[in-house]
mmCIF file with all atom_site columns, C-alpha atoms in Angstrom:
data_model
loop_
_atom_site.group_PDB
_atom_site.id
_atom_site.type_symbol
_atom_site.label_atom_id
_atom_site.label_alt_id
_atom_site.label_comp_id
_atom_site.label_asym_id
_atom_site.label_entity_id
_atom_site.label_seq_id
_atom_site.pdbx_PDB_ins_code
_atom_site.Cartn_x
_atom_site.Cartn_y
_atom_site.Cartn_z
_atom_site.occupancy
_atom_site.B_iso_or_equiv
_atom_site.pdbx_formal_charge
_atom_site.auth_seq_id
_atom_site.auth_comp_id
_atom_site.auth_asym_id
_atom_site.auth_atom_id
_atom_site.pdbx_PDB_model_num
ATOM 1  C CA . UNK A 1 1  ? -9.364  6.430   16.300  1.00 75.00 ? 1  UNK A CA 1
ATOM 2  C CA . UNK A 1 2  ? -6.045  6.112   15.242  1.00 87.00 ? 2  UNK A CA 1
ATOM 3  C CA . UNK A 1 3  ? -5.176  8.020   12.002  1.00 93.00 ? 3  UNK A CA 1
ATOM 4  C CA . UNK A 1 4  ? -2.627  5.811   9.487   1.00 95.00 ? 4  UNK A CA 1
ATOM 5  C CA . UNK A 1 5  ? 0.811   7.885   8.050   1.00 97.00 ? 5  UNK A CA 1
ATOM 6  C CA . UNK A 1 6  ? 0.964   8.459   4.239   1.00 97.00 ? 6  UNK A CA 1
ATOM 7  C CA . UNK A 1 7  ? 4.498   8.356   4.572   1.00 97.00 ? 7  UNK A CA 1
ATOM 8  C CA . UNK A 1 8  ? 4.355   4.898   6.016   1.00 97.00 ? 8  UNK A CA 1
ATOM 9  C CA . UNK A 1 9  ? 1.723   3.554   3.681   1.00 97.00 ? 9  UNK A CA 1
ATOM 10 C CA . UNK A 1 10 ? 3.847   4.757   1.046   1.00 97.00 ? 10 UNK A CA 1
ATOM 11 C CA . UNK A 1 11 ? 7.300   3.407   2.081   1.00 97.00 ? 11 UNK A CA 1
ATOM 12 C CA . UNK A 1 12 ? 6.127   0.265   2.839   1.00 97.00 ? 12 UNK A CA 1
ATOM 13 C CA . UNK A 1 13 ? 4.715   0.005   -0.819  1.00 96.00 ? 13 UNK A CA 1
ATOM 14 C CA . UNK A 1 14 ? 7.764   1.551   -2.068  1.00 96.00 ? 14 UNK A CA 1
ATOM 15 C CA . UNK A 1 15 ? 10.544  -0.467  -0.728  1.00 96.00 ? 15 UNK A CA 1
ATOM 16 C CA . UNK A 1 16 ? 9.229   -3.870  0.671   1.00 95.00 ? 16 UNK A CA 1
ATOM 17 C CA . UNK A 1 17 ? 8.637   -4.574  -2.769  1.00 94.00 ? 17 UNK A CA 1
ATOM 18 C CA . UNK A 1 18 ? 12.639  -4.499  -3.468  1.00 93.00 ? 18 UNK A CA 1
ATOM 19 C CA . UNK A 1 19 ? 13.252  -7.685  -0.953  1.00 92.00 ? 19 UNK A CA 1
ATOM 20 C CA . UNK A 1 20 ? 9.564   -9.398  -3.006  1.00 90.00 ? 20 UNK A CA 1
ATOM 21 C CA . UNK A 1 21 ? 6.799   -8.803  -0.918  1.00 93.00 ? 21 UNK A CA 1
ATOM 22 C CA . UNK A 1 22 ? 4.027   -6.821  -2.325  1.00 94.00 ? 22 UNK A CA 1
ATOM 23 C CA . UNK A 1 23 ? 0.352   -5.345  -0.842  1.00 95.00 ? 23 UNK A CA 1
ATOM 24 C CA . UNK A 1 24 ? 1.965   -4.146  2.530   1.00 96.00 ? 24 UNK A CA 1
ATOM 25 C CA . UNK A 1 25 ? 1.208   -0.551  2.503   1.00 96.00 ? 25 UNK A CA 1
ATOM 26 C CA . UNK A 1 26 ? -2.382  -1.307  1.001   1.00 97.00 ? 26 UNK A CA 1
ATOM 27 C CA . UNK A 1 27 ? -2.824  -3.865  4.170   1.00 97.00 ? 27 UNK A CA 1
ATOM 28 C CA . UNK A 1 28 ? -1.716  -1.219  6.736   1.00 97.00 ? 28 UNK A CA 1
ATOM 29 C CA . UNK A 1 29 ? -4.160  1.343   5.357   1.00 97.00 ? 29 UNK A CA 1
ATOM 30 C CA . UNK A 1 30 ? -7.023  -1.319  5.797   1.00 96.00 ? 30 UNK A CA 1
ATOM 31 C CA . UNK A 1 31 ? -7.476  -2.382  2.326   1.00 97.00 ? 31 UNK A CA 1
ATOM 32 C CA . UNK A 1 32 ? -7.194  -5.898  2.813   1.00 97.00 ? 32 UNK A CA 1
ATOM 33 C CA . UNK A 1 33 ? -8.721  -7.239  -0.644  1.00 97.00 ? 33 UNK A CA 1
ATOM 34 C CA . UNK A 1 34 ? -6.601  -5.166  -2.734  1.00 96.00 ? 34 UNK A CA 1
ATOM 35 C CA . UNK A 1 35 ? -3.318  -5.718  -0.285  1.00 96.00 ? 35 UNK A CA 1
ATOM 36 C CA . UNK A 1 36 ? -4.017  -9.682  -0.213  1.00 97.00 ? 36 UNK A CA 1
ATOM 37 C CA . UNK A 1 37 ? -4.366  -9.558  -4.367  1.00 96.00 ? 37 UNK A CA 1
ATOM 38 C CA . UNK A 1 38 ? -0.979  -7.579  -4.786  1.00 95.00 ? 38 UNK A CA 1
ATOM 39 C CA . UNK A 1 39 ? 0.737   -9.794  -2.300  1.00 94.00 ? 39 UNK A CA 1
ATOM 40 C CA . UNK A 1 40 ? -0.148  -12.897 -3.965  1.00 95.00 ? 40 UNK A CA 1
ATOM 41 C CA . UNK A 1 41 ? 0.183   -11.298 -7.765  1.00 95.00 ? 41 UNK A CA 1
ATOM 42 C CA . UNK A 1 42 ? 3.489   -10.767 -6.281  1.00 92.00 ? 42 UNK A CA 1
ATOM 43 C CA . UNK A 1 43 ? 4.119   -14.206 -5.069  1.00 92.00 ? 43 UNK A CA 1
ATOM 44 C CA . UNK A 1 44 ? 2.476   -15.563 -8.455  1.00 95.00 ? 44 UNK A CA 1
ATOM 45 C CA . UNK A 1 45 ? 5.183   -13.352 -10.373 1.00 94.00 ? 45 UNK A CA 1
ATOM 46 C CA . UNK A 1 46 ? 8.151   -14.676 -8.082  1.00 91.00 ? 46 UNK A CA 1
ATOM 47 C CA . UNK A 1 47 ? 8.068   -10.473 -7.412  1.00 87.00 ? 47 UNK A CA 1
ATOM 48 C CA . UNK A 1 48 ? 7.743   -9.308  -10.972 1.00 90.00 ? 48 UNK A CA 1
ATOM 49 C CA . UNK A 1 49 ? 4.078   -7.623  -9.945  1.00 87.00 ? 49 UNK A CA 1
ATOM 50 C CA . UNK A 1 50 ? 6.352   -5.684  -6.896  1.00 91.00 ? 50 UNK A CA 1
ATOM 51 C CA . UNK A 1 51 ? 5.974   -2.792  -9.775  1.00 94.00 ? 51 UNK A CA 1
ATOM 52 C CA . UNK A 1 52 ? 2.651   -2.115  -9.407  1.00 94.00 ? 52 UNK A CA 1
ATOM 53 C CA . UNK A 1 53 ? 3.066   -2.090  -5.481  1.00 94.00 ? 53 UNK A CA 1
ATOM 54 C CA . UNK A 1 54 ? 5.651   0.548   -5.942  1.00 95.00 ? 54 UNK A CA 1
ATOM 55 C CA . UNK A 1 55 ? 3.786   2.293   -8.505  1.00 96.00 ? 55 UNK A CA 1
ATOM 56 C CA . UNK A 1 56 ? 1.138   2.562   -5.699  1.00 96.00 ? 56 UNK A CA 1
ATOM 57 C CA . UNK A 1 57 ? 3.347   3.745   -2.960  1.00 96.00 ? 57 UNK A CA 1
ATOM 58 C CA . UNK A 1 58 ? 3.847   6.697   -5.577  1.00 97.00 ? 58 UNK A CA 1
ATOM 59 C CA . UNK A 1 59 ? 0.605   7.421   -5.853  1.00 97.00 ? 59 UNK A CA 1
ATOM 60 C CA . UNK A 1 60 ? -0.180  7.141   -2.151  1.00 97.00 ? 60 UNK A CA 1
ATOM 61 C CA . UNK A 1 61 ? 2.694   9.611   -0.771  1.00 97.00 ? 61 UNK A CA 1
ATOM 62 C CA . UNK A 1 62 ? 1.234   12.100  -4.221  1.00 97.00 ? 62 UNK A CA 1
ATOM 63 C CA . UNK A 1 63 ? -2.232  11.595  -1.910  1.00 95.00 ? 63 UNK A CA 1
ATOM 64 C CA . UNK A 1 64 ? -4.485  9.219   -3.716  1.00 93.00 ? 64 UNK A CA 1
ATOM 65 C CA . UNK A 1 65 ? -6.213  7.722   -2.011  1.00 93.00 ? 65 UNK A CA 1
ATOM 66 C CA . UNK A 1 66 ? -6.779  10.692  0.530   1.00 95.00 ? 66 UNK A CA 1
ATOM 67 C CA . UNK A 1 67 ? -8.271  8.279   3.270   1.00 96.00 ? 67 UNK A CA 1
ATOM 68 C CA . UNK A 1 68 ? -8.055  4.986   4.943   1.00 96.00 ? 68 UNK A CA 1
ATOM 69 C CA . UNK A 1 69 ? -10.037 1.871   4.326   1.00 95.00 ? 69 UNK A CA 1
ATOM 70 C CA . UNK A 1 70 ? -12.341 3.178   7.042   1.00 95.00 ? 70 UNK A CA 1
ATOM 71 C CA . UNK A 1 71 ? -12.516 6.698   5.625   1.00 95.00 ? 71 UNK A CA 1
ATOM 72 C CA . UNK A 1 72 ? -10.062 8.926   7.906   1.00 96.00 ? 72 UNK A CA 1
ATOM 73 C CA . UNK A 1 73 ? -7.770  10.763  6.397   1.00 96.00 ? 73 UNK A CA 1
ATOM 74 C CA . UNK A 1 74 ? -3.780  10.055  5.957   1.00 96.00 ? 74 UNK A CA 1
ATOM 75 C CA . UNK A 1 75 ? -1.770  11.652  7.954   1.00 94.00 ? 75 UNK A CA 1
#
């Protein structure tokens, strides 16, 4: 099984945000629902909502969530 990088979760929430695309790093990690919702809040908001995308890349590379979408933990 291949384990997913916090430090790429968390990038990818961190800075694709900056060029207006949102819900990346949630998508990679396998958390489709919530990735789909922040990348079309983020669409919606003509990138306003890109905040709360990079407000979750904090919290992933501080290490919540601990696991994937399919319950492994980040790397």
């Amino acid at each position: 099984v291949e384990r997913k990088q916090r430090l790429a979760a968390g990038l990818l929430s961190l800075l694709l945000p900056l060029v207006g695309i949102s819900g990346i790093g949630r998508l990679y990690m396998g958390y489709t629902t919530l990735g789909v919702i922040q990348l079309v809040v983020g669409i919606l908001t003509c990138g306003i909502a890109g905040l709360w995308s990079m407000i979750d890349g904090i919290l992933i590379l501080s290490g919540n969530p601990e696991t994937d979408s399919k319950g492994q933990p980040l790397v």
